[in-house]
Structure formats: structure tokens, C-alpha cells
Amino acid sequence: MSDLAQAHSVVAPSTTTRRIAGALVITYALITMIPLLWIVATSFKTPPDSIAYPPKIVFTPSLEGYVNLFTTRTRQSPEVLATLPPPTAWYDKLVRSRNMVIAGPSNVIPRFVNSIIIAFGSTFLAVFLGTLSAYGFSRFRVPLKDDLLFFILSTRMMPPIAVAIPIYLMYRELGLTDTKLGMILLYTAVNVSLAVWLLKGFIDEIPREYEEAAMIDGYTRLQAFRKAVLPQAATGIAATAIFCLIFAWNEYAFAVLLTSGNAQTMPPFIPFIIGEGGQDWPAVAAATTLFVIPILVFTILLRKHLLRGITFGAVRK
Amino acid sequence: MSEASTSLKLADRAARVTPDGVAKPIRGLSDRAIAWFFIGPTILLLLAINIFPLIWTIYLSFTNYRANKPNADVKMVGLQWYQKILTDSDVWLAMQTTAHFVVWTIVVETVLGFGLAWLIDKKFRGHGIWTTVILIPMMLSPAVIGNFWTFLYQPQSGLFNYGVSFLTGIDPSSFQMLGSVTLSPWAIVIVDAWMWTPYVMLICLAGLRSIPDYIYEAAEVDRASPWRQFWSITVPMALPFIMLAVLFRGIENFKMFDMVNLLTGGGPGSTTEVVSITLKRQAFESWRTGYSSALAIILFVTVFGLANIYVKALNRVKQR
């Protein structure tokens, strides 16, 4: 499409230049993808294959990593194993072939559920509060508007560790330590700054005439907001929500300092997936793969808004 | 405060923005009430979960409180902790380590990121797809990915060592990225660059795209060489964006915690102990709450101060 236009421009790079540029960028992209592909590959290896040297690029795929991720197992002596009824399910057989029996489910599902509840809960709240505030800042004369907006942004500059101590103490007083509610509130507070800045940008772009027309038609301010502004801002709200979701999904520092079991999310949990005699890398890779998939989907959905999101909307594309 | 706020607005304007406050106020008696009703909850939440803890941190930094002994008598100790920290050679070392990380990650990421952006701006076929692919690492969890890199860095079986030995012929088990005093800082720089180069690239790309074509056309008419065009047009016009990227990365890396904690935990010895790691150790392992609160405040003030100084420079570049 733009090829035609560029053909007329004096400054369009030549085909050769473009090819070289393309080759270099693709090389970088492929190199950068290697660790990710390696995670996925490792998740389908057996533990011995995963630590083989030289690293195995060709291997027989196995679901052992995933089985190990979802179960806890105990090692049994051959005599004990002989007394047990033969395994029926494929995962029983897999575990039995390593002289182990499944003792029960692992903690991974509760941790995953925690991640989902905390990420979605805080995203919903942050986007809700953010939309209201962004509309407020965009449309009303708010005293000290610039200072308030900067204050909102500056909260994001704080190192998590710096506020973790008093939050820990405060949560201990309030009984919020290691609770999902506590983590939701915390992530909401961290995300709301991003939500306000991003959404203000989106709402600023919606012409005021929409609401003015709606209000002339007899709608109240709130109705106009709901019926004229929200539908227009829907794309922006969705993009903001995904950014908040990604942050809450990936957050580690607060999670590791403020949760221990009940409200623990995936990021602090994954490194502590231990197998027999050290880290069970296929299981870690399986957890990482499952954990990363939603983010990959979101990244692709978000690609048009990425720049805005990562710069708080300070730079637009 | 307002300095940084104006600069953010400048950053805003750098990329053509909606003018602020141009629209006329809308009639209606309850608008003021609605405004506060809309903004109030956010401000309250931030006060409760950000500002209150910050003020509490300031208070704690003047006490000998220990979070693991909540019932002990709390005594005010004045500026003792601040004095201790500022004269503590370990803290200075951690500050230096942090500064090294900030500088090196920024250098590597800016060079790579700007280079990539410049190449992508040539609009080769399929640049959209490849740009998206490059952006993926930045969206992942630094902690989870950092943890997996410890696997890639295994001297016996890791892909990284294998790759290096494949390319250079060095014995892969002869170097330990995470266990060696000289290499472990670089191990972190590599992972950080892997994750965040795309970030710098994206901002640089926005900068390059903001340069209007006619400037190049004029240069072409004047028969300026491509080299000359690059240094006289491309770099200066993209500079505010590059600086913005450096600012954001600098602030983030000053707080760097996730990746370091999982890759090296500050080790070996204390070669990769950045300030956040010191802070975590003091606060949640040694339970020296007062001391760590003072350190938190010093870290916060440093980030804030450096950001403001830098932002002034950024403004000067933009006003040129």
C-alpha cells in the first residue's frame, strides 16, 4: 500500500537497504525468541533430557513436566510398588515408570487461581476508578489539576520495596496480610496511576460535542457519560485493562514480600517448584509456559497501544 | 514537583497532543460535585496505599522499631539510621553496583534499541509482525523469566554456555555466568537488555516516525550525505524520545529487584547486590525496620532527585 507512495518520495529507502534492514531485524527477533522457544521445548522434555549436554534440540516429547507440575509424588521402593494395583491412567504410568506414585495435587492450581482473581480483581477496580478519574480530569476544572495528575504519576516512581515495609505493617494491623483482598487493593493502587494517565489521553480525544449533544437532548451529566463517552472510550478502556492485567499478572516484589501461601500468586511460586534432587526444570518450564501464554495473546491484541501504555500515554503513536 | 509535571506535559506535547483545558466549562450546578465524586476515590486509594505508607516509612526511619518485635518499646533515635547508612561502606557499594547496572543497561539498550528502531523505520516487508515479535520479552514477568534464565546460564547444561562455546570454542563449563564475580553482573545486564531493549526500541521508533519527511526531502535537495542526514536530522530530532526512554529505564532499573533477586539473589558475595536487595535483606531478613525505612527514603529521594535533574536536561533538549 505505502510502496506506491514511497516510490514517489525522494527519501524512500532503496529495496536493497530495506532488505538488509529486514534481515538484521529478523535476525535479532529470532535470537531474542530463543529463550522463549527453549522454555516451551523444555516443558516437553523429561528431566534427564532437560539437563543433557549438549542441550537436546531434538528430543522425544513428554508430558512429564506438566504431570510433575500438577502433582506431588512420593518415591517408593520396588517392593512397595509391586504390591500396588497396576496404573491405569497415562499420568499414573508415567509417574510409576520413575518409581514414584502420585500423592496428590500440587499447589499450582490454587496459585494460578490466586493470580487470576488478584489480576482480574485489581484490573477491574483500577480501570473503574481510572475511568472515572480520567473523565473527571479530562472534562472538569479541577483545582490543582496538574499537581494532582503528577501526584498520581509519582506514586508509580516509588520502589515497591520502599513502601512494602509499612504496607506489611499496615496489613498486619488490618488482618490483610496474605489475603487476596489485600493484594487486589495494593495492585489497584499501583495500576490506577497508569489507568488515569492512559484513559485521560483516550478520553481527551473524544470530542466534547458528543456529551454536549446528549445533554441538550435531556440527559444528565452521568447519563451522558455513560451513553456518549463510555462507548467511545471502549477501545481505550480495553487496552488500559490489558496493561493493568499484565502488570498485576507479572508482579513479583509485593507478592514475594506480602504473601506466603493463601494469597500467593504464580511469580513467587514458580521458582520454588522443586523436583527430586534439585529444581525440576521441565515442571518449571511447564508452569512458565502456561503462565506466559495469556500474556502472549494480550501482547498481540495490544500491539497498537503498546507505546502509549508503556509510557503512561506520554507518547502517542 | 511542578518541574517534573511540566516536563511530562512536554513529553506529551512532543508527540502532538490534545491541548489541555481548551474546552469551555459545561454548565450544570452539580459538575463540581461530580468531579470530586469521580476523582475522589482514586485520590483516597492512593493516599491510603501509597502516601500513608510513605509517611509511615519516614516516621519509622527515625525509630528503632523492629517489625518482628511489634510489642517492644519504640524509641525515637533521630537521624541515627541516616547517619549510619550514609557512612556505611556496604550501602555505598550497593549504590555503586546499582549505578553500574543502570548505566550499563541503558548504554546497551539504547544502542541496540535505537539501532533496531532505525532499521525497522526502513519499513521492510513484514516489519509490523517482526516488531511485535521483538516486543514480546518486555511484556513478560521479569521474575519468572529471570528464574528461567538461571537455567539457561547453567554451566553444565545451559543453552547460553553451549551457545557461547559453539560460537567461540571456549569450554562451556569453564565459566559460570551466575557464579563468577566478574561475570554475574553481566549475566544480569544480558537478561535486562534482552527484556527491555524492545522498550527503548518502541520509544525510539515513535521518535523516528515523528520526523516529518519533508526535512529529509529538503536535505536531499541540498545533497546532504546519508551520514550527514543521520547525524544532523535523525539523531537530534529523535533525541527527546531517546532521553525519555533513558529516563523511564533509569527509574525502573534504579528500583531493580525481581530479576536480581531470582538470578543471583545479590551474589556471589555481594557483587550483584543492588540497593533493593540490601533493602529487602535489612527489612525482611534482619528485621531492622528503622534502618531499612531510612534506606527506603534515601532510595526514593535519589530516584526522585535524579529524575528531576534529568527531566530538566530533557526540557532543555526539547526547547532547542
XYZ file of C-alpha atoms in Angstrom:
637
model
C 0.000 0.000 0.000
C 2.572 2.540 1.040
C 5.000 1.124 -1.504
C 3.420 3.220 -4.234
C 3.569 6.374 -2.211
C 7.170 5.712 -1.302
C 8.101 5.172 -4.937
C 7.455 8.859 -5.461
C 9.251 10.044 -2.397
C 12.875 11.056 -2.741
C 13.660 9.786 0.720
C 12.280 6.274 0.499
C 14.979 3.711 1.290
C 16.032 1.577 -1.632
C 14.896 -2.016 -1.908
C 18.378 -3.239 -1.005
C 18.516 -1.074 2.117
C 15.150 -2.360 3.143
C 16.175 -5.956 2.613
C 19.323 -5.549 4.689
C 17.357 -3.797 7.427
C 14.789 -6.573 7.347
C 17.411 -9.288 7.563
C 19.077 -7.634 10.570
C 15.827 -7.088 12.434
C 14.639 -10.623 11.756
C 17.971 -11.983 12.993
C 17.576 -10.031 16.211
C 13.976 -11.176 16.584
C 14.937 -14.804 16.107
C 17.790 -14.588 18.618
C 15.521 -12.898 21.114
C 12.953 -15.654 20.701
C 15.399 -18.455 21.506
C 14.950 -18.309 25.306
C 11.176 -18.377 24.908
C 11.229 -21.273 22.488
C 13.603 -23.011 24.865
C 11.102 -22.651 27.703
C 8.389 -24.279 25.624
C 10.749 -27.020 24.419
C 11.966 -27.733 27.969
C 8.403 -28.087 29.194
C 8.036 -31.087 26.879
C 11.270 -32.778 27.926
C 11.918 -35.406 30.529
C 14.014 -34.209 33.488
C 17.131 -36.092 32.275
C 16.691 -34.687 28.763
C 16.340 -31.188 30.131
C 19.810 -31.205 31.658
C 21.565 -33.225 28.971
C 24.734 -31.823 27.477
C 24.951 -30.769 24.722
C 21.430 -29.332 25.037
C 18.965 -31.512 23.184
C 17.326 -29.730 20.318
C 15.759 -32.932 19.040
C 14.054 -34.973 21.740
C 11.101 -37.244 22.289
C 8.307 -35.068 23.646
C 6.988 -35.999 27.055
C 4.281 -34.597 29.272
C 6.240 -35.434 32.395
C 6.905 -31.760 33.136
C 3.206 -30.984 33.102
C 2.362 -34.060 35.187
C 5.038 -33.088 37.702
C 3.736 -29.539 37.770
C 0.239 -30.560 38.723
C 1.040 -33.348 41.173
C 3.110 -34.136 44.205
C 4.764 -37.509 44.129
C 6.453 -39.842 46.563
C 9.266 -42.246 45.755
C 8.534 -45.868 46.600
C 10.713 -48.940 46.807
C 10.207 -51.580 44.086
C 8.709 -53.930 46.701
C 6.024 -51.457 47.661
C 5.349 -50.623 44.020
C 4.885 -54.315 43.273
C 2.089 -54.539 45.818
C 0.162 -51.655 44.245
C -2.507 -52.248 41.604
C -1.182 -51.545 38.082
C -1.532 -47.908 36.978
C -4.418 -47.169 34.674
C -4.247 -43.531 33.641
C -1.371 -42.405 31.408
C -0.076 -39.972 34.008
C -0.036 -42.733 36.639
C 2.030 -44.860 34.296
C 4.406 -42.004 33.604
C 4.998 -41.360 37.285
C 5.210 -45.100 38.073
C 7.916 -45.520 35.447
C 10.100 -43.344 37.663
C 9.363 -45.500 40.712
C 7.024 -42.913 42.171
C 3.345 -42.658 42.958
C 1.150 -39.615 42.829
C 0.492 -38.397 46.354
C -1.922 -35.654 45.433
C -2.382 -32.437 43.532
C 0.298 -29.762 43.793
C -0.305 -26.169 44.815
C -0.171 -24.900 41.294
C -3.896 -24.676 40.672
C -4.634 -22.596 43.797
C -1.707 -20.320 42.861
C -2.993 -19.942 39.346
C -6.476 -19.202 40.656
C -4.962 -16.595 43.001
C -3.189 -14.994 40.065
C -6.424 -14.873 38.116
C -8.525 -13.485 40.975
C -5.964 -10.884 42.009
C -5.081 -9.790 38.487
C -8.662 -9.521 37.281
C -9.988 -8.054 40.529
C -7.385 -5.335 40.673
C -7.706 -4.630 36.976
C -11.430 -4.191 37.244
C -11.084 -1.804 40.182
C -8.194 0.140 38.656
C -9.975 0.588 35.356
C -13.213 1.534 37.083
C -11.579 4.153 39.287
C -9.260 5.194 36.480
C -12.077 5.785 34.024
C -13.972 7.962 36.471
C -10.876 9.967 37.393
C -9.704 10.297 33.830
C -13.101 11.640 32.843
C -13.008 13.979 35.794
C -9.571 15.279 34.855
C -10.405 15.474 31.189
C -13.683 17.335 31.408
C -13.880 19.309 34.613
C -11.979 22.203 36.043
C -10.254 20.526 38.919
C -8.259 22.721 41.283
C -4.536 21.868 41.183
C -5.191 19.573 38.252
C -1.579 19.353 37.097
C -0.293 18.750 40.590
C -2.849 16.035 41.210
C -2.005 14.338 37.931
C 1.677 14.486 38.745
C 0.990 13.170 42.235
C -0.855 10.240 40.701
C 2.055 9.525 38.385
C 4.687 9.936 41.073
C 3.198 7.112 43.109
C 4.427 4.858 40.351
C 8.002 6.083 40.799
C 8.199 4.633 44.272
C 10.236 1.483 44.549
C 7.889 -1.282 45.718
C 10.371 -2.252 48.383
C 10.262 1.243 49.853
C 6.561 1.052 50.632
C 6.455 -2.682 51.288
C 7.524 -2.319 54.933
C 4.705 -0.031 56.112
C 2.193 -1.823 53.903
C 3.268 -5.030 55.563
C 2.764 -3.432 58.990
C -0.494 -1.797 57.980
C -1.838 -5.046 56.552
C -0.807 -6.878 59.689
C -2.877 -4.444 61.774
C -5.847 -4.753 59.443
C -5.588 -8.508 59.009
C -4.954 -8.098 55.298
C -1.578 -9.856 55.192
C -1.591 -12.738 52.753
C -5.171 -12.128 51.665
C -6.433 -11.778 48.119
C -8.327 -8.629 49.068
C -5.131 -7.035 50.345
C -3.274 -7.842 47.151
C -6.170 -6.641 45.000
C -6.219 -3.288 46.790
C -2.465 -2.971 46.519
C -2.316 -3.728 42.808
C -5.279 -1.459 42.209
C -3.385 1.376 43.828
C -0.305 0.689 41.717
C -2.288 0.347 38.499
C -4.653 3.241 38.950
C -1.951 5.762 38.124
C -1.368 4.130 34.758
C -5.099 3.833 34.170
C -5.738 7.518 34.856
C -2.933 8.713 32.586
C -3.765 6.385 29.747
C -7.507 6.872 29.876
C -7.206 10.631 30.156
C -5.420 10.534 26.816
C -8.114 8.411 25.256
C -10.969 10.493 26.677
C -9.296 13.764 25.663
C -9.577 12.575 22.106
C -13.324 12.101 22.283
C -14.974 15.340 21.194
C -16.943 17.041 23.924
C -19.718 17.642 21.443
C -20.927 14.091 21.978
C -21.804 14.719 25.593
C -22.985 18.229 24.935
C -25.377 16.911 22.338
C -26.527 14.221 24.731
C -27.106 16.755 27.470
C -29.018 19.041 25.147
C -31.193 16.011 24.435
C -32.053 15.982 28.104
C -29.572 13.511 29.508
C -27.961 14.297 32.825
C -24.179 14.537 33.058
C -23.915 10.975 34.345
C -26.180 9.608 31.634
C -24.205 11.462 29.009
C -21.018 9.980 30.428
C -22.472 6.512 30.279
C -24.173 6.711 26.917
C -21.931 9.039 24.951
C -18.447 8.775 26.421
C -18.077 5.193 27.600
C -18.909 3.573 24.232
C -16.431 5.909 22.519
C -13.754 5.107 25.056
C -14.318 1.351 24.909
C -11.169 0.544 22.921
C -9.062 2.697 25.208
C -10.611 1.121 28.284
C -9.919 -2.360 26.921
C -6.294 -1.507 26.143
C -5.841 0.021 29.598
C -7.394 -3.045 31.196
C -4.940 -5.331 29.455
C -1.990 -3.222 30.588
C -3.219 -3.358 34.176
C -3.808 -7.077 33.835
C -0.290 -7.658 32.546
C 1.220 -5.690 35.409
C -0.811 -7.479 38.074
C -0.179 -10.822 36.424
C 3.595 -10.301 36.350
C 4.118 -8.520 39.672
C 6.677 -10.144 41.920
C 8.151 -7.846 44.579
C 4.977 -7.215 46.579
C 3.819 -10.779 46.059
C 7.000 -12.275 47.436
C 7.145 -9.920 50.425
C 3.480 -9.839 51.410
C 2.124 -13.290 50.636
C 3.151 -16.686 51.853
C 0.507 -19.234 50.991
C -3.107 -18.240 50.966
C -2.785 -15.367 48.502
C 0.438 -16.326 46.771
C 0.412 -15.776 43.027
C 2.384 -17.556 40.330
C 5.529 -15.375 40.071
C 6.810 -16.125 43.582
C 5.617 -19.713 43.305
C 7.230 -20.822 40.047
C 10.876 -20.574 41.208
C 10.093 -22.893 44.078
C 8.847 -25.795 42.045
C 11.279 -28.419 43.226
C 11.695 -31.914 41.947
C 13.789 -34.796 43.171
C 17.335 -33.660 43.754
C 17.017 -30.070 42.695
C 14.863 -27.947 40.510
C 12.504 -29.823 38.209
C 13.174 -27.724 35.111
C 10.550 -29.312 32.856
C 7.924 -28.581 35.510
C 9.228 -25.020 35.938
C 9.165 -24.616 32.165
C 5.641 -26.020 32.032
C 4.492 -23.542 34.672
C 6.253 -20.702 32.862
C 4.710 -21.697 29.544
C 1.193 -21.806 30.979
C 1.842 -18.553 32.789
C 3.163 -16.760 29.726
C 0.519 -17.827 27.193
C -2.128 -15.275 28.273
C 0.486 -12.516 28.059
C 1.431 -13.531 24.515
C -2.196 -13.310 23.471
C -2.569 -9.923 25.145
C 0.610 -8.590 23.571
C -0.691 -9.411 20.144
C -4.041 -7.802 20.948
C -2.292 -4.758 22.333
C 0.351 -4.122 19.726
C -1.253 -0.895 18.527
C -1.437 0.542 22.022
C 1.890 -0.691 23.349
C 3.732 2.570 23.099
C 1.055 4.552 24.839
C 0.741 2.010 27.591
C 4.389 1.725 28.459
C 4.895 5.470 28.545
C 1.711 6.238 30.506
C 0.307 7.768 27.375
C 3.007 10.444 27.458
C 3.965 9.494 23.917
C 1.350 8.707 21.346
C 1.524 6.780 18.181
C 7.292 18.813 41.687
C 5.861 21.174 39.121
C 9.155 20.950 37.248
C 8.625 17.288 36.552
C 4.979 17.839 35.902
C 5.664 20.424 33.215
C 8.236 18.147 31.692
C 5.741 15.344 31.466
C 3.448 17.676 29.687
C 6.298 18.484 27.380
C 6.817 14.837 26.754
C 3.172 14.787 25.966
C 3.443 17.606 23.515
C 6.466 16.107 21.870
C 4.105 13.762 20.172
C 1.301 16.088 19.250
C -1.214 16.035 21.993
C -4.627 17.141 22.918
C -4.388 20.623 24.290
C -5.318 20.717 27.927
C -8.208 22.787 29.188
C -9.168 24.361 25.892
C -12.757 23.289 26.020
C -15.215 25.524 27.685
C -16.685 24.548 31.024
C -20.017 22.866 30.728
C -22.977 24.347 32.524
C -24.616 22.406 35.310
C -24.715 23.011 39.011
C -23.507 19.636 40.140
C -20.427 19.454 37.927
C -18.054 20.328 40.716
C -19.599 17.679 42.922
C -19.418 15.150 40.116
C -15.768 15.990 39.512
C -14.885 15.177 43.110
C -17.103 12.155 43.085
C -15.171 10.935 40.036
C -11.677 11.791 41.217
C -12.057 11.391 44.948
C -11.950 7.593 45.264
C -8.707 7.364 43.286
C -7.058 10.045 45.383
C -8.257 8.373 48.581
C -6.945 4.984 47.490
C -3.559 6.451 46.578
C -3.403 8.320 49.864
C -4.210 5.141 51.773
C -1.914 2.761 49.939
C 0.898 4.999 48.739
C 1.171 8.216 50.668
C 0.239 6.946 54.090
C 2.814 4.139 53.886
C 5.404 6.623 52.643
C 4.754 8.918 55.604
C 4.870 5.915 57.905
C 8.204 4.932 56.387
C 9.526 8.407 57.151
C 8.323 8.080 60.744
C 9.772 4.572 61.132
C 13.111 5.753 59.802
C 13.508 7.844 62.959
C 12.725 4.960 65.319
C 14.327 1.751 66.471
C 11.169 -0.224 65.683
C 11.560 -3.847 64.581
C 8.686 -5.391 62.671
C 9.324 -8.829 64.153
C 9.014 -7.432 67.692
C 5.849 -5.351 67.477
C 5.388 -5.159 71.218
C 8.784 -3.795 72.110
C 9.043 -0.162 73.189
C 9.565 2.158 70.280
C 12.168 4.831 70.829
C 12.921 7.769 68.611
C 16.520 7.630 67.524
C 16.672 10.779 65.459
C 18.861 10.740 62.401
C 20.929 7.801 63.604
C 19.956 5.479 60.765
C 20.564 8.075 58.102
C 23.974 8.779 59.556
C 24.729 5.083 59.683
C 23.636 4.444 56.122
C 25.495 7.367 54.632
C 28.710 6.236 56.302
C 28.200 2.534 55.673
C 30.592 1.298 53.020
C 28.306 -1.644 52.176
C 25.474 0.699 51.284
C 27.794 2.792 49.135
C 28.912 -0.371 47.433
C 25.295 -1.348 46.734
C 24.655 2.151 45.404
C 27.652 1.818 43.111
C 26.513 -1.595 41.947
C 23.082 -0.164 41.215
C 24.597 2.768 39.348
C 26.719 0.409 37.268
C 23.659 -1.602 36.338
C 21.697 1.500 35.457
C 24.492 2.873 33.272
C 25.341 -0.361 31.505
C 21.788 -1.490 30.850
C 20.973 1.953 29.481
C 24.028 2.014 27.228
C 23.359 -1.453 25.825
C 19.615 -0.984 25.493
C 19.857 2.452 23.912
C 22.408 1.419 21.313
C 20.546 -1.764 20.418
C 17.090 -0.248 20.747
C 17.857 2.811 18.647
C 19.615 0.688 16.053
C 16.642 -1.619 15.785
C 14.183 1.247 15.599
C 16.249 2.824 12.846
C 16.218 -0.427 10.889
C 12.506 -1.029 11.423
C 11.816 2.522 10.275
C 13.112 1.464 6.851
C 9.753 -0.247 6.522
C 10.900 -3.545 5.094
C 8.303 -6.094 4.187
C 6.712 -7.629 7.258
C 8.146 -5.062 9.692
C 4.889 -4.987 11.632
C 4.961 -8.674 12.508
C 8.633 -8.668 13.436
C 8.200 -5.594 15.590
C 5.502 -7.395 17.538
C 7.757 -10.445 17.923
C 10.579 -8.284 19.273
C 8.240 -6.676 21.793
C 7.246 -9.950 23.458
C 10.046 -10.256 26.078
C 9.194 -6.876 27.546
C 5.655 -7.973 28.357
C 6.722 -10.992 30.392
C 7.292 -11.211 34.117
C 10.909 -10.283 34.940
C 10.806 -12.620 37.917
C 9.523 -15.656 36.073
C 11.771 -15.082 33.091
C 14.740 -14.239 35.312
C 14.234 -17.525 37.073
C 14.280 -19.393 33.804
C 17.476 -17.668 32.766
C 19.222 -19.322 35.708
C 18.526 -22.498 33.772
C 19.889 -21.058 30.540
C 23.007 -19.977 32.449
C 23.757 -23.419 33.924
C 27.435 -24.073 33.188
C 26.936 -27.810 32.648
C 23.732 -27.925 30.679
C 22.647 -24.383 29.954
C 21.850 -23.199 26.477
C 23.740 -19.931 26.963
C 27.056 -21.557 27.775
C 26.538 -24.007 24.959
C 25.859 -21.179 22.528
C 28.950 -19.269 23.638
C 31.140 -22.339 23.339
C 29.603 -23.139 19.970
C 30.489 -19.685 18.680
C 33.870 -19.195 20.345
C 35.113 -22.667 21.169
C 35.550 -21.823 24.861
C 34.930 -24.790 27.143
C 31.327 -24.264 28.356
C 31.992 -25.488 31.872
C 34.959 -23.147 32.248
C 32.804 -20.139 33.056
C 29.833 -19.673 35.334
C 27.683 -16.713 34.420
C 25.962 -16.640 37.798
C 28.718 -17.978 39.996
C 31.613 -15.803 38.943
C 32.376 -12.454 40.492
C 33.310 -10.905 37.162
C 30.567 -12.422 35.047
C 27.481 -12.324 37.241
C 26.845 -8.574 36.831
C 26.976 -9.129 33.076
C 24.585 -12.049 33.357
C 22.025 -9.609 34.741
C 22.797 -6.941 32.153
C 22.254 -9.508 29.398
C 18.846 -10.561 30.707
C 17.820 -6.974 31.315
C 18.874 -5.992 27.807
C 17.060 -8.983 26.407
C 13.864 -7.913 28.138
C 13.996 -4.147 27.808
C 15.738 -3.339 24.530
C 12.302 -3.604 22.869
C 11.043 -0.900 25.199
C 13.721 1.549 24.128
C 13.172 0.480 20.544
C 9.495 1.276 20.709
C 10.014 4.774 22.068
C 12.812 5.464 19.574
C 10.581 4.253 16.786
C 7.926 6.745 17.817
C 10.626 9.409 17.729
C 11.792 8.443 14.267
C 8.254 8.348 12.965
C 7.635 11.840 14.306
C 10.290 13.313 11.991
C 8.463 14.754 9.018
C 9.536 13.522 5.603
C 9.951 16.987 4.170
C 13.023 17.608 6.303
C 14.757 14.683 4.630
C 13.480 15.819 1.271
C 14.991 19.246 1.858
C 18.261 17.637 2.918
C 18.184 15.518 -0.181
C 17.724 18.607 -2.332
C 20.715 20.132 -0.536
C 22.647 16.962 -1.377
C 23.380 16.136 2.239
C 25.024 12.725 2.546
C 23.084 9.958 4.340
C 25.693 10.139 7.093
C 25.163 13.858 7.479
C 21.389 13.397 7.424
C 21.637 10.787 10.153
C 23.693 12.978 12.487
C 22.075 16.309 11.652
C 18.443 15.284 11.394
C 17.697 11.786 12.640
C 19.637 11.794 15.904
C 18.834 15.313 17.108
C 15.165 15.025 16.261
C 14.829 11.661 17.932
C 16.893 12.745 20.929
C 13.995 13.807 23.187
C 12.465 10.394 22.690
C 15.738 8.613 23.354
C 16.086 10.621 26.540
C 12.554 9.778 27.559
C 13.351 6.098 27.133
C 16.534 6.541 29.169
C 14.557 8.320 31.885
C 11.970 5.580 32.159
C 14.538 2.783 32.064
C 16.751 4.603 34.541
C 13.942 4.969 37.070
C 12.912 1.352 36.616
C 16.414 -0.022 36.932
C 17.185 2.042 39.973
C 14.436 0.021 41.623
C 15.604 -3.233 40.016
C 14.643 -6.140 42.237
C 12.786 -9.013 40.595
C 15.404 -10.220 38.216
C 18.372 -9.791 40.520
C 16.597 -11.493 43.376
C 15.907 -14.574 41.302
C 19.035 -14.682 39.146
C 21.700 -14.162 41.771
C 19.979 -13.055 44.960
C 22.713 -10.411 45.184
C 25.566 -12.866 44.979
C 28.112 -14.231 44.533
C 29.289 -12.487 47.666
C 27.727 -9.107 47.165
C 28.794 -8.474 43.590
C 25.261 -8.013 42.320
C 23.740 -6.652 45.485
C 21.720 -3.673 44.306
C 20.068 -1.320 46.769
C 16.688 -3.063 46.547
C 18.293 -6.327 47.583
C 20.056 -4.673 50.548
C 16.732 -3.156 51.462
C 14.924 -6.472 51.338
C 17.607 -8.141 53.454
C 17.539 -5.434 56.081
C 13.761 -5.199 56.167
C 12.570 -8.761 55.837
C 15.530 -10.893 56.871
C 17.312 -8.881 59.548
C 14.066 -7.108 60.520
C 15.892 -3.823 61.027
C 12.771 -1.866 60.200
C 14.037 1.559 61.207
C 17.280 1.187 59.308
C 15.593 -0.165 56.194
C 12.956 2.568 56.300
C 15.700 5.163 56.252
C 17.315 3.365 53.333
C 13.958 3.257 51.531
C 13.593 7.011 51.942
C 17.135 7.592 50.676
C 16.434 5.396 47.650
C 13.161 7.155 46.954
C 14.695 10.623 47.262
C 17.561 9.560 44.995
C 15.239 8.281 42.276
C 13.072 11.332 42.557
C 16.008 13.743 42.620
C 17.822 12.167 39.697
C 14.606 12.015 37.706
C 14.037 15.711 38.285
C 17.579 16.716 37.354
C 17.334 14.590 34.261
C 13.954 15.985 33.357
C 15.449 19.482 33.393
C 18.014 18.353 30.857
C 15.249 16.765 28.836
C 13.374 20.060 28.756
C 16.444 21.900 27.561
C 16.821 19.452 24.686
C 13.193 19.883 23.755
C 13.288 23.651 23.815
C 16.189 23.734 21.402
